[in-house]
XYZ file of C-alpha atoms in Angstrom:
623
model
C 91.403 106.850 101.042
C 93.247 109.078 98.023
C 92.300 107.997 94.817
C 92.122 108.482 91.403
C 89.590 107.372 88.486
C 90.767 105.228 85.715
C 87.271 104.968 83.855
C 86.505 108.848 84.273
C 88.773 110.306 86.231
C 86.837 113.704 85.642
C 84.216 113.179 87.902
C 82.614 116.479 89.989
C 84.426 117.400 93.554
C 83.403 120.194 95.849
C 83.310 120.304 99.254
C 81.815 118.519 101.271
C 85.369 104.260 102.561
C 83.036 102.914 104.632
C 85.693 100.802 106.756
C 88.059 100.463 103.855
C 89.220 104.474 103.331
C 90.364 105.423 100.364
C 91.891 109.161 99.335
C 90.829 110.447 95.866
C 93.951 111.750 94.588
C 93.958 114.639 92.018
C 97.217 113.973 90.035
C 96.384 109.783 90.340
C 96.104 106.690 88.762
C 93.859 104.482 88.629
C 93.759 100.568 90.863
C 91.268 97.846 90.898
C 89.009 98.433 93.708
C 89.540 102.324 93.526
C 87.802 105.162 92.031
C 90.459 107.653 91.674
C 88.871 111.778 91.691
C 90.409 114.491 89.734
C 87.890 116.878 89.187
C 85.641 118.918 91.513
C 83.670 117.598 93.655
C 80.339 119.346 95.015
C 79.221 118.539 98.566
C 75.720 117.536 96.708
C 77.408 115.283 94.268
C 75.595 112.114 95.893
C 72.500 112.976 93.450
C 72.201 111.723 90.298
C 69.995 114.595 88.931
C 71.525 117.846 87.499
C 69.220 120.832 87.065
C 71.103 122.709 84.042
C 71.065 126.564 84.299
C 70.940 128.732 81.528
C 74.497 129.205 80.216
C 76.330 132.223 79.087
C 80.124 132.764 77.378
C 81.218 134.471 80.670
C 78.184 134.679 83.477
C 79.033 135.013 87.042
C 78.557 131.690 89.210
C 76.559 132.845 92.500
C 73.340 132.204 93.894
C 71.249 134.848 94.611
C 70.800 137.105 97.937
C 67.043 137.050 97.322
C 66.851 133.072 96.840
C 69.414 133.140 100.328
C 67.131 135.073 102.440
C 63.873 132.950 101.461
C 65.536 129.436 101.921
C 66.970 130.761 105.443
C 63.295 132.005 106.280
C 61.961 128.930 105.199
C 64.194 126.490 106.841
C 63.766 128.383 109.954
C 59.414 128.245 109.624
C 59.191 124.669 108.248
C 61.756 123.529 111.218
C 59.852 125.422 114.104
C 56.432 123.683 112.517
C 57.923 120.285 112.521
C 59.276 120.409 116.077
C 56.162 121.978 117.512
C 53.659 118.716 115.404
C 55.872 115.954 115.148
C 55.132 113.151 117.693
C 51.902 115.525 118.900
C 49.456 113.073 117.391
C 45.952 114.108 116.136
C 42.901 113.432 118.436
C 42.231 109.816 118.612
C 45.668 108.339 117.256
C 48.440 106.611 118.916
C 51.115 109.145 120.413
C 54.186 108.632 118.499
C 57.670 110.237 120.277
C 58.614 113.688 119.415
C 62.030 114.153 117.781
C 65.071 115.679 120.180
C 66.855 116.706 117.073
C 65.871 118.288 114.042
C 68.232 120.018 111.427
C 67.957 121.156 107.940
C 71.648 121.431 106.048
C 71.685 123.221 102.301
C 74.242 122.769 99.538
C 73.478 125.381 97.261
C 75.999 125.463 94.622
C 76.483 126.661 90.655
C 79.188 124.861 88.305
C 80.939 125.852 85.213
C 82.757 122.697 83.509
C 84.711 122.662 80.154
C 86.495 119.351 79.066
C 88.719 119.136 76.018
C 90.182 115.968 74.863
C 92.485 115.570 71.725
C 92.912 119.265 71.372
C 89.280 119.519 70.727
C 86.405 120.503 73.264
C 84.328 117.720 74.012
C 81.621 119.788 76.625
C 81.002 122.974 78.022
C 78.371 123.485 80.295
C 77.114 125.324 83.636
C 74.833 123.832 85.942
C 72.850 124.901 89.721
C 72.089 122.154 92.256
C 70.671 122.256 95.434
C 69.802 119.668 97.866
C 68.388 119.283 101.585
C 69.813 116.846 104.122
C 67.070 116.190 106.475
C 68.079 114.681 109.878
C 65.494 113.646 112.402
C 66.948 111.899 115.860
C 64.416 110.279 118.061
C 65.161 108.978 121.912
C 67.796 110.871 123.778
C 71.710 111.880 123.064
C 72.469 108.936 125.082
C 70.349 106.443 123.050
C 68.394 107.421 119.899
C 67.862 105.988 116.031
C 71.313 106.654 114.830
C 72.962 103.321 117.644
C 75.543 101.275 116.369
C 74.697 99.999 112.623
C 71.419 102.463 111.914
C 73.122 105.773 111.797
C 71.923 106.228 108.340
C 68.120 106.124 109.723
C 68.897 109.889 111.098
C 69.383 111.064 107.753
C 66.480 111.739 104.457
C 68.261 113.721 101.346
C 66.023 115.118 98.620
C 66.639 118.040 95.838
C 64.709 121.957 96.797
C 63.533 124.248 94.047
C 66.500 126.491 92.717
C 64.318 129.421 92.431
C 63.157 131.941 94.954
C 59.748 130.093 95.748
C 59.134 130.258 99.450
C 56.017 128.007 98.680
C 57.500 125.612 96.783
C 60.911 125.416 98.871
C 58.785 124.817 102.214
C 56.533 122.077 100.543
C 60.015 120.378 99.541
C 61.256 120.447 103.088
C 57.794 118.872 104.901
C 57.897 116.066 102.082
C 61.380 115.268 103.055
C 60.851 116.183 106.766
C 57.792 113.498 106.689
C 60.008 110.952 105.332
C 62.889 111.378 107.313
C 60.471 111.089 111.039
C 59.033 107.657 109.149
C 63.022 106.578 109.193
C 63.837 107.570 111.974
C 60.671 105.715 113.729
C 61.578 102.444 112.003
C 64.841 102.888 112.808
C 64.771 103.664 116.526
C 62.080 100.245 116.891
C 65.261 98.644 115.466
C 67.452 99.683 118.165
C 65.412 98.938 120.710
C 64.867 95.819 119.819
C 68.456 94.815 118.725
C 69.773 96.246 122.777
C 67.088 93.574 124.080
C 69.520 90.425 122.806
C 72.990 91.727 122.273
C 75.974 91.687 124.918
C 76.939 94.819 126.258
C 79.408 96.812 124.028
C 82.878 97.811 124.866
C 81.810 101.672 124.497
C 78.967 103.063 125.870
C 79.315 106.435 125.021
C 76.472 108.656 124.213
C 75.314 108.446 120.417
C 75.064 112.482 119.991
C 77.004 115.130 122.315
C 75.825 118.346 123.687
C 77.583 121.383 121.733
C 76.521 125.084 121.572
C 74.720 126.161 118.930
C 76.255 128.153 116.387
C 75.224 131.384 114.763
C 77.349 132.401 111.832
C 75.927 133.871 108.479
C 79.188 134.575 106.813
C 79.298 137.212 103.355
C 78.604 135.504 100.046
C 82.040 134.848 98.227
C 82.566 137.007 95.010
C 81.093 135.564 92.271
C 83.540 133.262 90.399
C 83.798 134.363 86.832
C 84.813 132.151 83.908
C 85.948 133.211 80.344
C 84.476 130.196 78.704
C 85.484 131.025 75.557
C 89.221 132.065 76.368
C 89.450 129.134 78.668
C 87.504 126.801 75.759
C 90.852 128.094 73.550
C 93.824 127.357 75.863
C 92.392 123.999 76.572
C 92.500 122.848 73.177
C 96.062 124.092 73.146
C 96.876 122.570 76.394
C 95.351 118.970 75.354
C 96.524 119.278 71.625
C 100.310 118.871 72.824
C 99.388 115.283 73.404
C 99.470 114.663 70.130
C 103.151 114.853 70.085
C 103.088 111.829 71.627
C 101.831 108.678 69.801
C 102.111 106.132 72.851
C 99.327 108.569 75.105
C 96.397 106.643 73.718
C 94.204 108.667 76.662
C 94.422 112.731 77.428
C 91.977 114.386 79.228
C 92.056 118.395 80.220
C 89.187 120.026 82.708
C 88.079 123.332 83.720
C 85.854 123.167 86.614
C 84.860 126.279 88.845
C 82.514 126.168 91.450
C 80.786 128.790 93.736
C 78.822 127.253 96.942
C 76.902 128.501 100.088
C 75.660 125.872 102.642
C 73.005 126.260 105.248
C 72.451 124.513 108.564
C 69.770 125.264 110.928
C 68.866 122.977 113.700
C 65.982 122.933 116.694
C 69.202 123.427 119.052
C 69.233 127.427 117.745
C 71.972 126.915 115.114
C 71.917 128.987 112.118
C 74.952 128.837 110.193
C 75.622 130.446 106.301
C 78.977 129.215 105.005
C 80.450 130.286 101.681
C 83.289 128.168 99.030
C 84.895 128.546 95.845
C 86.805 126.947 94.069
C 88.508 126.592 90.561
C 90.836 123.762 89.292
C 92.388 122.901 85.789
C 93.032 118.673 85.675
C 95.337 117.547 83.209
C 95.180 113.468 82.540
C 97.181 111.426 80.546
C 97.356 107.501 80.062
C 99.839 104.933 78.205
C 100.348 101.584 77.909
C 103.661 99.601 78.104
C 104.500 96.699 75.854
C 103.676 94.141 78.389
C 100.341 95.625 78.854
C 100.958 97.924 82.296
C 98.617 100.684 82.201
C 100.646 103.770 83.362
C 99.088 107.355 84.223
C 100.099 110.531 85.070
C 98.018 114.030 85.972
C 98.797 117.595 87.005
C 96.071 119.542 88.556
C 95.931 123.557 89.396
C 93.750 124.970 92.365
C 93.241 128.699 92.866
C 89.700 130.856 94.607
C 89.131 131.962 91.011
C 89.895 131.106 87.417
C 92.456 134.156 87.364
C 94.234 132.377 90.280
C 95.486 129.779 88.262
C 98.753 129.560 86.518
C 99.355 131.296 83.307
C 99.371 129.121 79.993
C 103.154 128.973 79.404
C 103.308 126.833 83.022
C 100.390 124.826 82.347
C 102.341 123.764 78.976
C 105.516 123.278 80.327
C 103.877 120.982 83.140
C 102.007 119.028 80.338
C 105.282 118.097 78.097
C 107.381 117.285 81.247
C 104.125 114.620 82.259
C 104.216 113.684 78.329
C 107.607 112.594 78.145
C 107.570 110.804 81.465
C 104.661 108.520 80.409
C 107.282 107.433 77.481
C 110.493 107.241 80.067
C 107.675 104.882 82.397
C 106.646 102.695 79.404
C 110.374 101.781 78.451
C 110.990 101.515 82.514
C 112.111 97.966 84.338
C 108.920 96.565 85.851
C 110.267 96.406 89.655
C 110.597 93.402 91.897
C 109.103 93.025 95.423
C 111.171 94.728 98.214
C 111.509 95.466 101.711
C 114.545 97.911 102.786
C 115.085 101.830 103.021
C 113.302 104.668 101.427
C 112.821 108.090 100.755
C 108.944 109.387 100.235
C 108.994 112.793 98.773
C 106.348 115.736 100.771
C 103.683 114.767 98.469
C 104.602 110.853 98.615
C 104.891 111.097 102.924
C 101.557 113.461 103.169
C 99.366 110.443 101.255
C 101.346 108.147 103.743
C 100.062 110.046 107.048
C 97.120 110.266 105.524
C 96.482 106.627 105.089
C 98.452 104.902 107.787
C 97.637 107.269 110.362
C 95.049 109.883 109.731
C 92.218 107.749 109.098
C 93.194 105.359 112.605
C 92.605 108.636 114.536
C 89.085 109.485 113.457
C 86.924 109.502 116.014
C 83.971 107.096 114.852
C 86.727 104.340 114.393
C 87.395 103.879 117.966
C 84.101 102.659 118.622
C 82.165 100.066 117.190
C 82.508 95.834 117.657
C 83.848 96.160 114.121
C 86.529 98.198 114.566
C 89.876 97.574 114.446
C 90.800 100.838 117.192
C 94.540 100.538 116.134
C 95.165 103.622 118.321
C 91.688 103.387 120.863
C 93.950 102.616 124.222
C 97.069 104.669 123.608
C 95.914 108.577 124.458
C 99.193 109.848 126.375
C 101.825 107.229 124.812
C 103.811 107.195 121.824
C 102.832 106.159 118.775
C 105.170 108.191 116.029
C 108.948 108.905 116.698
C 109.201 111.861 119.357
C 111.072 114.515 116.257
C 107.323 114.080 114.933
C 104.073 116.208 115.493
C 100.366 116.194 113.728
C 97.542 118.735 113.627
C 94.587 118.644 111.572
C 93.912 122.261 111.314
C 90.351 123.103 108.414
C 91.169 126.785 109.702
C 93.979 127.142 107.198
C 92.854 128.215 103.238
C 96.519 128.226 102.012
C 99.994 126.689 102.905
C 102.979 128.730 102.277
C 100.881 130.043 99.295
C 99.137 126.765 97.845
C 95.537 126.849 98.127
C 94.721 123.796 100.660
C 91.440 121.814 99.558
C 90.364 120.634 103.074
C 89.598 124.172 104.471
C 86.286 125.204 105.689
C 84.915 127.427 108.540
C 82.147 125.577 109.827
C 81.739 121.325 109.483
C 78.475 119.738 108.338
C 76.922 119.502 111.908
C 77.508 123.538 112.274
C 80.067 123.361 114.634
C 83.354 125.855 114.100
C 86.115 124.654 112.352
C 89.327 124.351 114.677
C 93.030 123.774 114.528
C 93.076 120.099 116.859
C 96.720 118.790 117.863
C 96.575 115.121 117.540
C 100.342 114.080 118.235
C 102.715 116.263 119.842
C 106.512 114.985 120.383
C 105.187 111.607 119.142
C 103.008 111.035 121.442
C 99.086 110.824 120.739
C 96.796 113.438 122.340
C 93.201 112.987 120.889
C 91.064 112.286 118.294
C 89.292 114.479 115.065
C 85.820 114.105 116.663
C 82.391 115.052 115.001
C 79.487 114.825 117.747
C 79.396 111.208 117.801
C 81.230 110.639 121.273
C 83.734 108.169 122.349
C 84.926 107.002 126.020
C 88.294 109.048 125.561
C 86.630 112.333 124.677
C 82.502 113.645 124.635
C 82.429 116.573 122.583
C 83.197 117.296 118.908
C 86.378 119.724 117.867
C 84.594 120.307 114.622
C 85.613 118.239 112.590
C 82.271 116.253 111.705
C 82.361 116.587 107.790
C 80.376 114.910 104.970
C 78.908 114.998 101.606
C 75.414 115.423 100.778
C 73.204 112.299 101.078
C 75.630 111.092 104.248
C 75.482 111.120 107.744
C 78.854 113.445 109.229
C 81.329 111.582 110.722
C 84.608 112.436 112.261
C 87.233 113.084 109.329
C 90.111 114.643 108.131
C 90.535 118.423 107.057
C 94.382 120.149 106.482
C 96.223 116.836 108.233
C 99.932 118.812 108.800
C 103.232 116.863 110.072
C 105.993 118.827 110.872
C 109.739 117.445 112.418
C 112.213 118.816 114.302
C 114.580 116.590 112.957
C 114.998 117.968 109.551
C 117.821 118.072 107.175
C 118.600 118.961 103.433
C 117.645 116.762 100.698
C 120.989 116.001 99.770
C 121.838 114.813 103.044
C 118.777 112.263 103.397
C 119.901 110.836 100.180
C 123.280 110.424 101.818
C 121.543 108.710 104.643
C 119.613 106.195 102.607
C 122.803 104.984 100.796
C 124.447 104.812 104.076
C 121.038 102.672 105.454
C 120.520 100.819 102.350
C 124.933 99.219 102.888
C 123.818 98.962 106.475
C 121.735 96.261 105.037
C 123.210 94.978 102.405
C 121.045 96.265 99.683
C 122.217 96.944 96.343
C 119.816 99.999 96.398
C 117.131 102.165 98.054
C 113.611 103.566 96.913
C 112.739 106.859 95.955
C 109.162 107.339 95.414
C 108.618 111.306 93.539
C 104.993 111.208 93.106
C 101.796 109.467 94.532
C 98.662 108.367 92.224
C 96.551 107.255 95.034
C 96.163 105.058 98.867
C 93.469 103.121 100.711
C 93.683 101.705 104.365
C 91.708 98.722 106.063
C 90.639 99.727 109.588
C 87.811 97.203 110.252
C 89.164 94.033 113.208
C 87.936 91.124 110.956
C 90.540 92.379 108.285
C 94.401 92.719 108.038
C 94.732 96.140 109.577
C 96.901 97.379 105.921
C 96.811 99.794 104.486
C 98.008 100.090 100.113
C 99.872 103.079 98.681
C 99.656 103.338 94.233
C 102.955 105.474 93.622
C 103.430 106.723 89.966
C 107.324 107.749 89.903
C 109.533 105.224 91.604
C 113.685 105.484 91.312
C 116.014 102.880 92.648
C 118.975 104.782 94.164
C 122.195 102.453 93.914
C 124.315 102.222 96.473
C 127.722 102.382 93.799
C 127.013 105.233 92.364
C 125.254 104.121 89.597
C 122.958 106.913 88.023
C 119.314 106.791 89.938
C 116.899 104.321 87.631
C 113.038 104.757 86.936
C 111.278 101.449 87.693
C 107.531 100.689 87.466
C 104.347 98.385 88.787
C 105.435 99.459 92.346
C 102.879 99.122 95.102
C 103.512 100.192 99.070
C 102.456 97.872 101.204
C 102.584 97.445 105.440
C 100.647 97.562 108.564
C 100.559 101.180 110.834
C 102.540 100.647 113.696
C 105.224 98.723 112.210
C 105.925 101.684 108.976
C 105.226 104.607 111.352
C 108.266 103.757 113.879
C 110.668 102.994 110.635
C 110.798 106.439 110.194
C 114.172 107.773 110.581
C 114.861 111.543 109.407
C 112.594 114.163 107.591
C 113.718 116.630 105.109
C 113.463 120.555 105.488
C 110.457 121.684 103.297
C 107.093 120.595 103.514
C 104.786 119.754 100.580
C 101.288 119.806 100.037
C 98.719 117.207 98.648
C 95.363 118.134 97.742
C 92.668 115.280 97.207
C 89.395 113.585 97.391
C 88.770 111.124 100.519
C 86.018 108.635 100.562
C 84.863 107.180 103.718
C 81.668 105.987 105.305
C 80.085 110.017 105.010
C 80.932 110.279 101.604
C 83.728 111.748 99.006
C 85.343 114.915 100.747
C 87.874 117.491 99.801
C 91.089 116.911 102.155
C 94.485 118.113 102.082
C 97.907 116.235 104.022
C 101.303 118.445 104.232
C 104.284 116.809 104.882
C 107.994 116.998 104.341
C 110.024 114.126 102.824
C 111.251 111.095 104.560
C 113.349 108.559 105.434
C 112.342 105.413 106.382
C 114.599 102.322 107.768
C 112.328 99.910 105.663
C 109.580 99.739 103.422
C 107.600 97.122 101.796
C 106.775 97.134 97.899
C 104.761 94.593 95.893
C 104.288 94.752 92.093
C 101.334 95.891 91.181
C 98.855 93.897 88.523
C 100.972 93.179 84.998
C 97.545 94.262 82.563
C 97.075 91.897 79.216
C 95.890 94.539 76.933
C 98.139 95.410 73.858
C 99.311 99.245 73.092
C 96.692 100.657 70.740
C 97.862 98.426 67.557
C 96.313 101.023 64.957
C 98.156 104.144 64.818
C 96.566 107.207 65.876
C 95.790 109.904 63.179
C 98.199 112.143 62.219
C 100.962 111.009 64.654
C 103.711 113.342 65.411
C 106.540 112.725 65.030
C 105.533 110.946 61.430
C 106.300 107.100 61.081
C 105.647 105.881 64.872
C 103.287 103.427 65.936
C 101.119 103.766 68.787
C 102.932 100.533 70.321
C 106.397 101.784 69.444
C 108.798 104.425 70.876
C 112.024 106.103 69.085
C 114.260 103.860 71.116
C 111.875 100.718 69.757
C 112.410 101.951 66.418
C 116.135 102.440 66.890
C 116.648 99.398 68.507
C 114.617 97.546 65.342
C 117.070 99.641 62.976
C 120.244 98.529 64.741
């Protein structure tokens, strides 16, 4: 699901919900129940420990070539030991069984992260993590550790040394190797057991699917270089124009950079080096409205380096426009429910697809007594109007220039990234698979992601929807007047930007699915100018929203986030053009009790305002 983060919304990201998906959403808000993301996330953010580097004003972000070549050495040794002693048992013990599977995967990654709040810094650090994901599988592909609800019993996550200690890096990986073979031999007596008194299950497919085993060791990526203390000075600037406006109670501006290699190695033969970087600028502002709504807004920037980013005078002009619509929101009518025509912008339709349909063709999710398998049966029908097509394609680093966060070149089971049409004409073709097989297809298409401390499922990458029934923006707001007197309605919805989504997918819930817009116009059907409204909330089930879909526009948008599922938070991307839909459900979303700040803030420009009080309150009061 896309989310957003309401009590820190600057948590980590970098590459790399359990049956209830949620998107982390960069430019989001925050919803009870969701964690909304807006900073980088590392594929090694599951551990709690950071191992702080020394820092410098402007020092290169890279791990070593030396500290590479040992760890590749010693994953190879300490994974050619294990195979060759594991399950051998010593002379006079009981024979235990010797794993089929064995692979090591590496996050190796360094972090620069500056914060500035209230036009003052508040940290400025740089960190190195690295971190092991052991996974041990014991049986056969077609039956091992890893059945049904013990998936997890594959997988033992630990920290390695981050220097170049070949002694101390291979006494990490036996320690976690050890623990990972106890798992996996608890957790295959479990299976065994559990298949002795359960009814046969609707998919017998394999549990792990024969691939070929990669060999890639891709070039390090440039070292990313960060000015700290130019970038330390223009956030300052960039948070201090908050203080121009007395109702933001909350601002919040982040740096984050991040260089990363990952390593896999497995007993198969695969041996696979895989480089990322990444640098983003977050930009988070909150209000409240008199009745106690919380409203937020963000703006983030993603580039391959710091330099990539937009200049200062952008960054500004971006800030003031998401200032002064935080003060147009608070003075905003709080919306009723409805259900009647639409128009979601590219950003607004690309969380949509990702939600309501993206998540339903994951592989894992057609499998499994839990699941709900909205789309299981219908490979070769149509489930999306026939102008409409969908690929998931992780090949693609940019999008008509934007840099797309849910590239990558290999997925976390080593397998090569690949472009995978999943509807063409409206009708569905196949699933994004990882190597967990289903009835409808064996074999992975790469696309078997997670972050550290999780097991890889099937997910989402670059999810792209393109139309060949396209037409100007002007004309499908002409259309959705002409659809909204169709029906009688005084007015249809335009929804600008998105804060965040989640979708149910599991059988013994509603199979829903909840989108948290941030800018929502009613368009009146007289001619009336266009009005902001707030405390909107899309609601709706899959098949009925997809097939209200009536027109797209002509120019596709892109929406980078953070999407947490059952293998962890993941960087993802959806592009989309705009669209018109015949009818769309809204419900208001929670009122809030909590008063505007009643205390003034410090120094409030302009001079005289309250915290709880806009120019139009005060002008209003005067008159």
């Amino acid at each position: 699901m896309l989310k957003a983060e309401d009590r820190d919304p600057m948590k980590q990201r970098r590459p790399r919900t359990r049956r209830t998906d949620r998107i982390l959403i960069f430019a989001s808000a925050s919803l009870a129940g969701l964690i909304v993301t807006t900073a980088l996330v590392p594929r090694h953010v599951a551990l709690a420990a950071s191992n702080p580097a020394p820092t410098s004003a402007a020092g290169p972000l890279k791990p070593t070539v030396g500290e590479a070549a040992t760890l590749i050495s010693a994953l190879d040794v300490e994974l050619k030991r294990a195979m060759s002693s594991l399950g051998a048992g010593a002379s006079g013990t009981e024979q235990q069984p010797k794993p089929y599977f064995l692979s090591y995967a590496v996050a190796d990654g360094t972090q620069v992260s500056i914060t500035a709040q209230y036009g003052a810094i508040t940290s400025s650090n740089q960190s190195h993590r690295r971190s092991v994901d052991v996974q041990v599988r014991l049986g056969s592909p077609a039956e091992d550790n890893t059945h049904g609800d013990h998936r997890n019993s594959a997988l033992t996550t630990v920290q390695l040394p981050l220097t170049d200690d070949r002694d101390a890096i291979a006494r990490s990986l036996w320690y976690a190797t050890n623990r990972g073979y106890a798992r996996a031999l608890d957790g295959i007596l479990k299976v065994k057991t559990e298949q002795q008194v359960r009814a046969k299950e609707e998919d017998a497919s394999a549990d792990f699917s024969e691939e070929k085993p990669q060999t890639a060791l891709l070039p390090a990526e440039p070292a990313l270089v960060v000015d700290r203390p130019a970038w330390e000075q223009r956030l300052r600037e960039i948070s201090g124009l908050f203080a121009e406006y007395p109702d933001i109670f909350y601002d919040r501006v982040e740096l984050q950079g991040s260089n990363e290699a990952d390593y896999f190695v497995s007993s198969e033969g695969a041996r696979v080096a895989t480089p990322s970087r990444v640098a983003r600028l977050v930009i988070v502002a909150r209000a409240r409205a008199a009745d106690g709504m919380d409203l937020f807004r963000a703006e983030t920037f993603e580039a391959e380096s710091a330099a990539g980013l937009p200049d200062q005078k952008t960054m500004k002009e971006k800030t003031i426009a998401m200032a002064k619509n935080l003060e147009e929101l608070r003075e905003a009518p709080v919306t009723q429910p409805f259900n009647g025509p639409a128009i979601l912008s590219g950003r607004a339709s690309a969380v949509f697809f990702h939600e309501v349909l993206g998540h339903r063709l994951e592989g894992q999710r057609q499998r499994g007594d839990e699941e709900g398998q909205t789309f299981t049966k219908l490979l070769g029908k149509s489930i999306l109007p026939p102008f409409l097509s969908v690929a998931d394609d992780p090949t693609l680093a940019t999008f008509e220039g934007t840099s797309l966060s849910g590239h990558y070149d290999y997925d976390d089971e080593g397998q090569a990234a690949r472009r995978v049409e999943l509807i063409h004409n409206g009708v569905l073709e196949t699933f994004l698979m990882s190597r967990l097989p289903i009835a409808s297809v064996a074999q992975s298409n790469g696309h078997g992601r997670a972050e550290s401390g999780h097991m890889p499922t099937g997910r989402q990458g670059n999810l792209i929807v393109t139309s060949s029934k396209t037409v100007p923006d002007s004309e499908l707001r002409t259309m959705l007047i002409a659809e909204a007197k169709k029906q009688g309605k005084a007015y249809g919805l335009y929804f600008e930007d998105i804060s965040s989504g989640f979708a149910v997918t599991t059988r013994r819930s509603p199979q829903a699915f909840q989108v948290i817009p941030l800018v929502v116009y009613r368009v009146y059907v007289d001619g009336r100018p266009d009005e902001l409204v707030r405390g909107v909330s899309i609601v709706g089930t899959p098949q009925a929203a997809l097939n209200s879909i009536l027109a797209t526009g002509d120019k596709q948008e892109v929406f980078n986030g953070i999407c947490g599922a059952e293998s962890g938070n993941i960087p993802v991307s959806a592009v989309a053009p705009a669209m018109l839909v015949s009818a769309i459900e809204t419900q208001r979303q929670a009122q809030g009790t909590a008063r505007p700040p009643i205390l003034p803030p410090p120094n409030a420009h302009p001079a005289g305002l309250s915290s709880g009080k806009s120019e139009k309150d005060t002008e209003r009061g005067a008159n």
